[in-house]
Tab-separated table of N, CA and C in Angstrom:
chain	number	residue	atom	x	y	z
A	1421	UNK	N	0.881	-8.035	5.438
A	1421	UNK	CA	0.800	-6.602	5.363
A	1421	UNK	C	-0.635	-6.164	5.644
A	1422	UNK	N	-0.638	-4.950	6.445
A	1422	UNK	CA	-2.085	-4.730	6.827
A	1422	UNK	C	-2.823	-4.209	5.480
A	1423	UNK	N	-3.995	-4.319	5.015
A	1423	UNK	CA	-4.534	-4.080	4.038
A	1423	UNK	C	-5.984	-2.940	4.455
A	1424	UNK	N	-5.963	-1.886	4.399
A	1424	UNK	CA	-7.277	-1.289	5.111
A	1424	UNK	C	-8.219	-0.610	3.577
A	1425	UNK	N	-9.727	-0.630	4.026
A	1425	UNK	CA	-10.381	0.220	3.374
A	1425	UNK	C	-10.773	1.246	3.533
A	1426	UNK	N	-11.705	2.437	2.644
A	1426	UNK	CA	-12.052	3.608	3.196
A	1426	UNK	C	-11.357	4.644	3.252
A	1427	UNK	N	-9.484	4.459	2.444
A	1427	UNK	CA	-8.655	5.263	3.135
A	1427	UNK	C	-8.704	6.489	2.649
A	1428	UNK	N	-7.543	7.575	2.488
A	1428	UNK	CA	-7.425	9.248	2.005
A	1428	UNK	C	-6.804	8.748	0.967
A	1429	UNK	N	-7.093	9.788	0.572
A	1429	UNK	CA	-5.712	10.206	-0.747
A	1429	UNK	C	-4.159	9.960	-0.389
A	1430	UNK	N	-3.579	9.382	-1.078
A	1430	UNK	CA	-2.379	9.214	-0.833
A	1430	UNK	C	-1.598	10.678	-0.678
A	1431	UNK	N	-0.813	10.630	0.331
A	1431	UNK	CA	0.315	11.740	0.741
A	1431	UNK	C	1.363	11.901	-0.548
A	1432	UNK	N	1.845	12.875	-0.406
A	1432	UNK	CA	3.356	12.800	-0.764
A	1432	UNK	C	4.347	13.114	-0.122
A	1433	UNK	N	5.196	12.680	-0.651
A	1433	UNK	CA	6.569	12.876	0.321
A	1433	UNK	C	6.448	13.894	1.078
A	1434	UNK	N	6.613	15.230	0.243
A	1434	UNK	CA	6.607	16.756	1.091
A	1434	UNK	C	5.709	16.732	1.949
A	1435	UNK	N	4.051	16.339	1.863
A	1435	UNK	CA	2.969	16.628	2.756
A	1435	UNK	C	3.772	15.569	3.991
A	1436	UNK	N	4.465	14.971	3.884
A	1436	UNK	CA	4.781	14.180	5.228
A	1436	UNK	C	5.902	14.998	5.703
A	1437	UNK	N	6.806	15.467	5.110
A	1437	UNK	CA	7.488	16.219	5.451
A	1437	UNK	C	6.941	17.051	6.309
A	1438	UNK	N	6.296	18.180	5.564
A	1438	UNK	CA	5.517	19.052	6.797
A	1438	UNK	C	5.139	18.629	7.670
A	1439	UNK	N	3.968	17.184	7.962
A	1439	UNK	CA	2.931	16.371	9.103
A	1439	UNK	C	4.144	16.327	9.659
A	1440	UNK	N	5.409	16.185	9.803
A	1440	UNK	CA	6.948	15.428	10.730
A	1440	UNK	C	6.788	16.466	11.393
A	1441	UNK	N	7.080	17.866	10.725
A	1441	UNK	CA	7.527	18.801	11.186
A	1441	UNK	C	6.630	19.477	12.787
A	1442	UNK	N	5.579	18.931	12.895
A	1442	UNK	CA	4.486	19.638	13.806
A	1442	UNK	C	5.212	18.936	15.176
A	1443	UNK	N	5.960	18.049	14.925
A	1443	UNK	CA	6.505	17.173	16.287
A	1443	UNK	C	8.110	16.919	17.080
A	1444	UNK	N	8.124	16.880	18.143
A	1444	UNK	CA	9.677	17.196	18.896
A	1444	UNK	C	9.993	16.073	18.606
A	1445	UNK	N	10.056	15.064	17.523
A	1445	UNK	CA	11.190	14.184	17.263
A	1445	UNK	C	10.637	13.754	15.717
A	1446	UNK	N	11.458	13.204	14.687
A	1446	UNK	CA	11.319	11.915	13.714
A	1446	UNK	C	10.357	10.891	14.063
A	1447	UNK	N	9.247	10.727	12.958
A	1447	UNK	CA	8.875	9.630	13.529
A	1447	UNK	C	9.623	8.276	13.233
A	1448	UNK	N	9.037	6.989	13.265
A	1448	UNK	CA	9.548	6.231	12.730
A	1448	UNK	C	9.314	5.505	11.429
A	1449	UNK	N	10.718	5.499	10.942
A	1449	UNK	CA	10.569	4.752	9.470
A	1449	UNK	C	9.152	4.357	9.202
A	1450	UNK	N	9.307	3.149	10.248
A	1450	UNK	CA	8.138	2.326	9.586
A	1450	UNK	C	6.618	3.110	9.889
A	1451	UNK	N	6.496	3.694	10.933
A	1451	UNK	CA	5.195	4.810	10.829
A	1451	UNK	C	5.315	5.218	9.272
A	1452	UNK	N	6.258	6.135	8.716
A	1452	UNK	CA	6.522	6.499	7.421
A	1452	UNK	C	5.770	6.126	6.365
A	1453	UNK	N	6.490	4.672	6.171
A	1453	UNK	CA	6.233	3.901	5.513
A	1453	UNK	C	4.625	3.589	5.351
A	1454	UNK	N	4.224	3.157	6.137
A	1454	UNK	CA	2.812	2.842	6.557
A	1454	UNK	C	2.173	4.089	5.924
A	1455	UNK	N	1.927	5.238	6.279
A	1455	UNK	CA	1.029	6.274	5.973
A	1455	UNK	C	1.680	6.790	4.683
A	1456	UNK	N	3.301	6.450	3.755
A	1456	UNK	CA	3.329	6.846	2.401
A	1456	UNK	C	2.230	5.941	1.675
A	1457	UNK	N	1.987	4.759	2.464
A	1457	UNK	CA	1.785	3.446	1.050
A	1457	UNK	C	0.216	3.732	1.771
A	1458	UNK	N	-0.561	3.895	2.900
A	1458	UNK	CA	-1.665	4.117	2.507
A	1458	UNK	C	-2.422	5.170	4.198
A	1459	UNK	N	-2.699	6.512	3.812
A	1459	UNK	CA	-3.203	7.429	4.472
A	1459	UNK	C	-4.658	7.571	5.082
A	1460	UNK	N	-4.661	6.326	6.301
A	1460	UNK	CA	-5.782	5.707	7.151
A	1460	UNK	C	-6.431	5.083	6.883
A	1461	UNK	N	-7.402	4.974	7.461
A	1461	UNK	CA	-8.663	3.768	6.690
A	1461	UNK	C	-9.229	2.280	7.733
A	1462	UNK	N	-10.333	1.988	7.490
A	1462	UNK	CA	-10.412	1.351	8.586
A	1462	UNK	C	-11.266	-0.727	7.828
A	1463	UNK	N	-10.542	-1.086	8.534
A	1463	UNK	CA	-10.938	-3.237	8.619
A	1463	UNK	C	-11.683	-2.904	7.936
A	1464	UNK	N	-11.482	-4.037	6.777
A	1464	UNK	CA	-12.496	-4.744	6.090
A	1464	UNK	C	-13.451	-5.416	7.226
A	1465	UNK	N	-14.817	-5.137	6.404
A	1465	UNK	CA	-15.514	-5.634	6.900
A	1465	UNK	C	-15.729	-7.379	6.791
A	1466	UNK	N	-15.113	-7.615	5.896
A	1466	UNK	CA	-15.028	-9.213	5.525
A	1466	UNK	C	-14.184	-9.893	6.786
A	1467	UNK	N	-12.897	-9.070	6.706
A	1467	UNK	CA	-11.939	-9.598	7.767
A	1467	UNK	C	-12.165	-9.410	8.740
A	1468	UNK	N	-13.147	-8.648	9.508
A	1468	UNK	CA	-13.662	-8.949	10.832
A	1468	UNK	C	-14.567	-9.723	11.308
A	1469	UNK	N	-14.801	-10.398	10.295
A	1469	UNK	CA	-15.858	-11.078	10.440
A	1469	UNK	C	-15.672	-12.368	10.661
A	1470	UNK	N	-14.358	-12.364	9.617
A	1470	UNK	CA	-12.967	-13.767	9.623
A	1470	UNK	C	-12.428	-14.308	11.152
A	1471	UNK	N	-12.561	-12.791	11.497
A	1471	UNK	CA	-11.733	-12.939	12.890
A	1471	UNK	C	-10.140	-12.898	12.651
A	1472	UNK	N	-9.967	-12.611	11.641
A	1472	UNK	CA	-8.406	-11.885	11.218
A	1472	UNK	C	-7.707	-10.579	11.891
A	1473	UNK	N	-8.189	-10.142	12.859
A	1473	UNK	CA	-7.625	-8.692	13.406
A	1473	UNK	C	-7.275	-9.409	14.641
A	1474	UNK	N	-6.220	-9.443	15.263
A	1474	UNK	CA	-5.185	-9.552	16.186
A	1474	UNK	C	-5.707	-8.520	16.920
A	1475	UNK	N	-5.728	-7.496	16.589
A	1475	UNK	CA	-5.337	-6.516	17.766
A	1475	UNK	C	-7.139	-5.796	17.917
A	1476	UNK	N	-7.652	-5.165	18.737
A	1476	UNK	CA	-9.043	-4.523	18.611
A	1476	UNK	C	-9.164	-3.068	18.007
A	1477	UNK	N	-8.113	-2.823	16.667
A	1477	UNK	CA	-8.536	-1.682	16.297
A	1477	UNK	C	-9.313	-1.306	15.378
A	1478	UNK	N	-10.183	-0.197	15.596
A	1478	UNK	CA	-11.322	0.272	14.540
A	1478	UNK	C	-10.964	0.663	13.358
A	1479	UNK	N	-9.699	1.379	13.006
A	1479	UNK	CA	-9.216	2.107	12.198
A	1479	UNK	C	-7.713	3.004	12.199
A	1480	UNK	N	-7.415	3.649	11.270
A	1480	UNK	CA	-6.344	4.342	11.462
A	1480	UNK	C	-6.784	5.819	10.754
A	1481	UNK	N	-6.414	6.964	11.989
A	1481	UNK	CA	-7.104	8.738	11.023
A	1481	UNK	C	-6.331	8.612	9.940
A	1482	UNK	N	-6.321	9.578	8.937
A	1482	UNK	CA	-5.803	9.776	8.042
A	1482	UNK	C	-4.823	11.121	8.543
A	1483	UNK	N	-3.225	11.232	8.058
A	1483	UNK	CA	-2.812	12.277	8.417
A	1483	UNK	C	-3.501	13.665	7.791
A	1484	UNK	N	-3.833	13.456	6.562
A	1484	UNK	CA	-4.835	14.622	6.179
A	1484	UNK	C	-6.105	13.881	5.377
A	1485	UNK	N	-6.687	15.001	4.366
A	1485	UNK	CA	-7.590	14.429	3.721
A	1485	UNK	C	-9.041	13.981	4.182
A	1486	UNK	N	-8.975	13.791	5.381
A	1486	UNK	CA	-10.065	13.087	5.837
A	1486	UNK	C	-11.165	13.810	6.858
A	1487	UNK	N	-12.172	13.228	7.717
A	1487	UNK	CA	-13.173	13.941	8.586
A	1487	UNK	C	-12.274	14.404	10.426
A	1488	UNK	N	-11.840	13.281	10.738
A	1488	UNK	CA	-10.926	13.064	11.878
A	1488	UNK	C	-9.518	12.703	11.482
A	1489	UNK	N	-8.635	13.735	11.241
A	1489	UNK	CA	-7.213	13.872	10.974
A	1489	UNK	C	-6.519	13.914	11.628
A	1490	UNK	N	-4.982	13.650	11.854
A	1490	UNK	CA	-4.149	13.399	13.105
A	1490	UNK	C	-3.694	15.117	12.957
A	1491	UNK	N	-4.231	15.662	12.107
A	1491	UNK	CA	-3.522	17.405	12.632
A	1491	UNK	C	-4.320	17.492	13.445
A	1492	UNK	N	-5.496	17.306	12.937
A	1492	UNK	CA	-6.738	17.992	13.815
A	1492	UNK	C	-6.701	17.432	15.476
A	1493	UNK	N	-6.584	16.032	15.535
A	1493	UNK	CA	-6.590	15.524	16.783
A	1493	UNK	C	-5.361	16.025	17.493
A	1494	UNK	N	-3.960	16.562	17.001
A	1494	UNK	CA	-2.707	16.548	17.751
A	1494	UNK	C	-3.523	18.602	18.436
A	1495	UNK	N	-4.335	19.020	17.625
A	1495	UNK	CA	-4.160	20.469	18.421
A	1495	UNK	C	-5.638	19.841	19.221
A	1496	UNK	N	-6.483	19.106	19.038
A	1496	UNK	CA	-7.865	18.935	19.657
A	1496	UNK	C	-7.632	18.305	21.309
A	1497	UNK	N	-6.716	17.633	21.206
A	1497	UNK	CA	-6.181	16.471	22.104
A	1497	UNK	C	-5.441	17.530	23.173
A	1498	UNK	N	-4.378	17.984	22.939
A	1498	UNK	CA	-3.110	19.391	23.303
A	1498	UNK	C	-2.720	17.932	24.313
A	1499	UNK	N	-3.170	17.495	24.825
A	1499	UNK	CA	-2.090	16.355	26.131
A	1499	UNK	C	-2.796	15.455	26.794
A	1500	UNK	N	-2.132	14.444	27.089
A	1500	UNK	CA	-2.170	13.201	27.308
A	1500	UNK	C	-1.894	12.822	28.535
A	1501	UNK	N	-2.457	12.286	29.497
A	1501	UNK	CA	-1.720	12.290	31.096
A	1501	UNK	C	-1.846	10.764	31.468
A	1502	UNK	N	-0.502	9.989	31.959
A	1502	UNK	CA	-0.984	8.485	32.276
A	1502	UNK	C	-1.682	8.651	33.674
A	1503	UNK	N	-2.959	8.239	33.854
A	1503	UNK	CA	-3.445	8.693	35.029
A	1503	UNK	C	-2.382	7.286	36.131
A	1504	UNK	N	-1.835	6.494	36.447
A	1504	UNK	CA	-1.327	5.507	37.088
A	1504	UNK	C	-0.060	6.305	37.702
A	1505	UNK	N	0.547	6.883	36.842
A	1505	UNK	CA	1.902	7.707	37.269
A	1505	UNK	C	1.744	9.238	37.062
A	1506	UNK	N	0.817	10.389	36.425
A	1506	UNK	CA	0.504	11.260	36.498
A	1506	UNK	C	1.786	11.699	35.294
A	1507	UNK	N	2.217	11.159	34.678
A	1507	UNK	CA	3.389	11.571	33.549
A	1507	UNK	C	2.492	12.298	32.151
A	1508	UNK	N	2.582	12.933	31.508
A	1508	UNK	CA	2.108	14.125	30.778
A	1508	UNK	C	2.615	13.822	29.285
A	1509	UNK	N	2.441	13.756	28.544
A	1509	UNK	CA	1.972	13.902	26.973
A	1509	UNK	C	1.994	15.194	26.212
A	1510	UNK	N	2.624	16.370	26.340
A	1510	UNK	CA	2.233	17.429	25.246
A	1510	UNK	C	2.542	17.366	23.932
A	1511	UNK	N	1.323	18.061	23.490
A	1511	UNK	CA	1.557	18.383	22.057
A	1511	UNK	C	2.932	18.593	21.593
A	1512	UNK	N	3.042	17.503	20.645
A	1512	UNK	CA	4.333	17.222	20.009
A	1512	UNK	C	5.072	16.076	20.197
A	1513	UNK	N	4.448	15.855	21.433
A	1513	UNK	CA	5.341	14.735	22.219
A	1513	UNK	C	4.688	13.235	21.458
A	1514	UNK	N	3.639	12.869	21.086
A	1514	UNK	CA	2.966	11.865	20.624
A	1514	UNK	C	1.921	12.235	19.495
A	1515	UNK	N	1.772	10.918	18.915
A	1515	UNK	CA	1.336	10.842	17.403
A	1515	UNK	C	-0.463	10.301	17.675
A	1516	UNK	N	-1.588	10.565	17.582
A	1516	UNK	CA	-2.767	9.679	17.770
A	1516	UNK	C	-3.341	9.325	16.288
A	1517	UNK	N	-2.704	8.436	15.870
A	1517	UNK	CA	-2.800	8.021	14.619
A	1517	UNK	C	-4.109	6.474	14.805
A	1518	UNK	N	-4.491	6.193	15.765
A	1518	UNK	CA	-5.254	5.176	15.375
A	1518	UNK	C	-6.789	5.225	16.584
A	1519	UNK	N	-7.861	4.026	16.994
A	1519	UNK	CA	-8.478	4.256	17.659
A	1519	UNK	C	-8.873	2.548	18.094
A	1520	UNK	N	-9.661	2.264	18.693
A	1520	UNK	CA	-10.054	0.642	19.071
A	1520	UNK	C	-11.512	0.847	19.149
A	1521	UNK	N	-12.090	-0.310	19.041
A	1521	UNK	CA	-13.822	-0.376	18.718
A	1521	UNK	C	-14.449	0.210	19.852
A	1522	UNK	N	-13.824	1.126	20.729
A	1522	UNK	CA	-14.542	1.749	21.272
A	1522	UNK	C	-14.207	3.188	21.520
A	1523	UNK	N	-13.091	3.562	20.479
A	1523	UNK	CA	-13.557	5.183	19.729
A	1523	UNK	C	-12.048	5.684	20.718
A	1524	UNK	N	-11.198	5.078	21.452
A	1524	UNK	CA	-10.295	5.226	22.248
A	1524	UNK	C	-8.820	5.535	21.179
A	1525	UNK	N	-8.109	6.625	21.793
A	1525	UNK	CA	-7.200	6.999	20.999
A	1525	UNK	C	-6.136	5.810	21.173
A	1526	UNK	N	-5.564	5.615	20.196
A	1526	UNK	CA	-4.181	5.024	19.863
A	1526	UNK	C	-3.166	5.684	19.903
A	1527	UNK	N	-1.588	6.366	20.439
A	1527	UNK	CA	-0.933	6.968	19.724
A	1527	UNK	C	0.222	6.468	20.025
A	1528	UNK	N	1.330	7.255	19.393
A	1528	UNK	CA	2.511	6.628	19.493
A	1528	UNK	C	3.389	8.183	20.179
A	1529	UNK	N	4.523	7.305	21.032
A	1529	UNK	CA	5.230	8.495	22.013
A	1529	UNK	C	6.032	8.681	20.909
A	1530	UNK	N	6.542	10.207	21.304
A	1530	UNK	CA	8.077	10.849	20.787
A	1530	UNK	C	9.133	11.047	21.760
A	1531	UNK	N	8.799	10.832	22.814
A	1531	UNK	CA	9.313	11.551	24.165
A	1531	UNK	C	10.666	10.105	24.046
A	1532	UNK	N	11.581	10.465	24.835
A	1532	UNK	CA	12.535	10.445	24.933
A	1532	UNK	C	12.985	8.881	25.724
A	1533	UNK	N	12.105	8.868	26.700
A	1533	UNK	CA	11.772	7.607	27.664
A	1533	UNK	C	11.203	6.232	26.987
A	1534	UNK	N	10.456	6.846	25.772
A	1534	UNK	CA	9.293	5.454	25.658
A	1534	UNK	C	9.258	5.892	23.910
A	1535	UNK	N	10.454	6.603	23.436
A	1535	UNK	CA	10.256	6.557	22.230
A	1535	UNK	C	9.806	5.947	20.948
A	1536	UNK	N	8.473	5.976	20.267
A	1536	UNK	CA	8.264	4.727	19.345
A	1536	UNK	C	7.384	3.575	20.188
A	1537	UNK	N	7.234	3.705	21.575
A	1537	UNK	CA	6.289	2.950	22.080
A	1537	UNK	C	4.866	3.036	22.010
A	1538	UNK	N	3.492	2.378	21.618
A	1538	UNK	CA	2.037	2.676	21.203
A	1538	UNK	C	1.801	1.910	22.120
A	1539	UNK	N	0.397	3.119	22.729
A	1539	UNK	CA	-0.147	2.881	24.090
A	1539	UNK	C	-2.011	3.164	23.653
A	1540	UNK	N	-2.839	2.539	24.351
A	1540	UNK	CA	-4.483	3.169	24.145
A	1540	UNK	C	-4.500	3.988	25.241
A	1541	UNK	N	-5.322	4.664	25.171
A	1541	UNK	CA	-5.883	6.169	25.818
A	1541	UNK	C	-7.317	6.264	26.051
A	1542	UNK	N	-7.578	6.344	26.795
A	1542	UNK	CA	-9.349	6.481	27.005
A	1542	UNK	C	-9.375	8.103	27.310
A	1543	UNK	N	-10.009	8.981	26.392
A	1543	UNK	CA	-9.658	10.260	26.675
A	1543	UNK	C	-10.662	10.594	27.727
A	1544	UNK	N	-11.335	9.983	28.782
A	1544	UNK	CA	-11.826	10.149	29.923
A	1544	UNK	C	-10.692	9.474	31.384
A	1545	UNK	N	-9.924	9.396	30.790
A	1545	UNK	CA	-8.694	9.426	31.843
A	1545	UNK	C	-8.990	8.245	32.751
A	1546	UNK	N	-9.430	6.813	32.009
A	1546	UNK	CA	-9.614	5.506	32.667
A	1546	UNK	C	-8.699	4.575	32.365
A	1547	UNK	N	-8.590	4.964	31.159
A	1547	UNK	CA	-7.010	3.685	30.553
A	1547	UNK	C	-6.348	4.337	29.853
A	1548	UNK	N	-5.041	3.304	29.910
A	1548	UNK	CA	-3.693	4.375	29.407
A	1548	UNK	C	-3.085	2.648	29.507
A	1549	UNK	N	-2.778	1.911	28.740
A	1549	UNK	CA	-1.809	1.227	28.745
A	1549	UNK	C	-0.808	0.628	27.269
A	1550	UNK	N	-0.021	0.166	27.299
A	1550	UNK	CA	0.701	-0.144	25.997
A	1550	UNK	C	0.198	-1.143	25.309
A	1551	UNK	N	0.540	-0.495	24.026
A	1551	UNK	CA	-0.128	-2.387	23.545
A	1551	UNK	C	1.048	-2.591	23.057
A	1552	UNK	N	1.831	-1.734	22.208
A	1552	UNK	CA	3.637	-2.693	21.723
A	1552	UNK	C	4.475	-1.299	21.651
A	1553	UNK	N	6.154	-2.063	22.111
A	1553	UNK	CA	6.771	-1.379	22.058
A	1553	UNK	C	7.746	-0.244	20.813
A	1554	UNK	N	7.208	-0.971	19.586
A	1554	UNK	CA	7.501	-0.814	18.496
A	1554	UNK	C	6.233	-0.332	17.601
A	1555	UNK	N	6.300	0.578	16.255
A	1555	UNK	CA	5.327	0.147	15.508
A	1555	UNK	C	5.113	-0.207	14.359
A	1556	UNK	N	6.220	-1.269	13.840
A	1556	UNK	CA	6.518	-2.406	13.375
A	1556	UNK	C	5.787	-3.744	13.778
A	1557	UNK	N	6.224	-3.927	14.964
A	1557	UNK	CA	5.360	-4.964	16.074
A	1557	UNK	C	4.196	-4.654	16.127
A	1558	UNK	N	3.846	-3.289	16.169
A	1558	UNK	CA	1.966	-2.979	16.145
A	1558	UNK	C	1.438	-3.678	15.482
A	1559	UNK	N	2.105	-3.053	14.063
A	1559	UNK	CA	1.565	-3.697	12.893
A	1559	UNK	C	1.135	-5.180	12.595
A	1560	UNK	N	2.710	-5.365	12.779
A	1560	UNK	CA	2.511	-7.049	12.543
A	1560	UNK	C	1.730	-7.740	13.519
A	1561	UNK	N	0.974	-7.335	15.087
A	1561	UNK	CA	0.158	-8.032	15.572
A	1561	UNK	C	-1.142	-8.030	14.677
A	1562	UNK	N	-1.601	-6.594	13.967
A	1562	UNK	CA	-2.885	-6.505	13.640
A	1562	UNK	C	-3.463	-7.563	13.212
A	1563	UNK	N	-2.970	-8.297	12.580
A	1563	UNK	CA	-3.049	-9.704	11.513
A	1563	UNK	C	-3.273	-10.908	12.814
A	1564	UNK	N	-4.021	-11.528	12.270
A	1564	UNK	CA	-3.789	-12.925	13.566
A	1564	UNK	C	-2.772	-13.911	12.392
A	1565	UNK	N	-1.951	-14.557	12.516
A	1565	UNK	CA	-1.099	-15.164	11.869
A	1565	UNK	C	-1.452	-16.863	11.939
């Protein structure tokens, strides 16, 4: 289980309720799950040091509570464009709940095609690719096993 420090205040049910509501679909369970049991936060510094992180991420925003929030980023952001196929991202359509050690958005689609799929974003419109199709599977890469 991913274990992070630094995080927010824990949510409650309702405050997630509302955070759902800002978006054209449900997220997923396990997104859910993840931000009931702990609301962002970023690697121990011990465990990076271990070389325990699987995957290259810096952290996860906090849905509220925090300096850089996924409200704040979903109206800051407004859309997302894969520059390779020119396919579009609007507000609502995806979640930017995380970032990689070089400050690059993480998010997860709502859209209809690639539902539940997490992709990185270089918000200078250089990279755009998936890292897993699930974010269950996200998760469980973070960890090196």
């Amino acid at each position: 289980m991913v274990e992070l420090v630094h995080y927010e205040k824990k949510l409650t049910e309702d405050e997630y309720t509302e955070f759902e509501k800002l978006f054209s679909a449900k997220l997923p369970l396990s997104f859910k799950e993840h931000y009931i049991r702990i609301n962002g936060g970023f690697l121990a510094e011990e465990d990076v040091e271990n070389d325990l992180w699987g995957l290259p991420v810096g952290g996860f925003n906090p849905i509220k509570y925090g300096k850089v929030t996924i409200e704040q980023l979903v109206s800051d952001i407004e859309s997302i464009e894969n520059p390779d196929t020119g396919e579009e991202y609007q507000e609502g359509e995806y979640v930017p709940f995380a970032y990689d050690d070089g400050g690059h958005t993480i998010f997860i689609s709502l859209k209809e095609g690639d539902y539940g799929h997490i992709y990185l974003y270089d918000c200078d419109g250089e990279s755009f690719f998936q890292i897993s199709e699930k974010f269950e599977k996200f998760i469980s890469r973070l960890y090196k096993n």
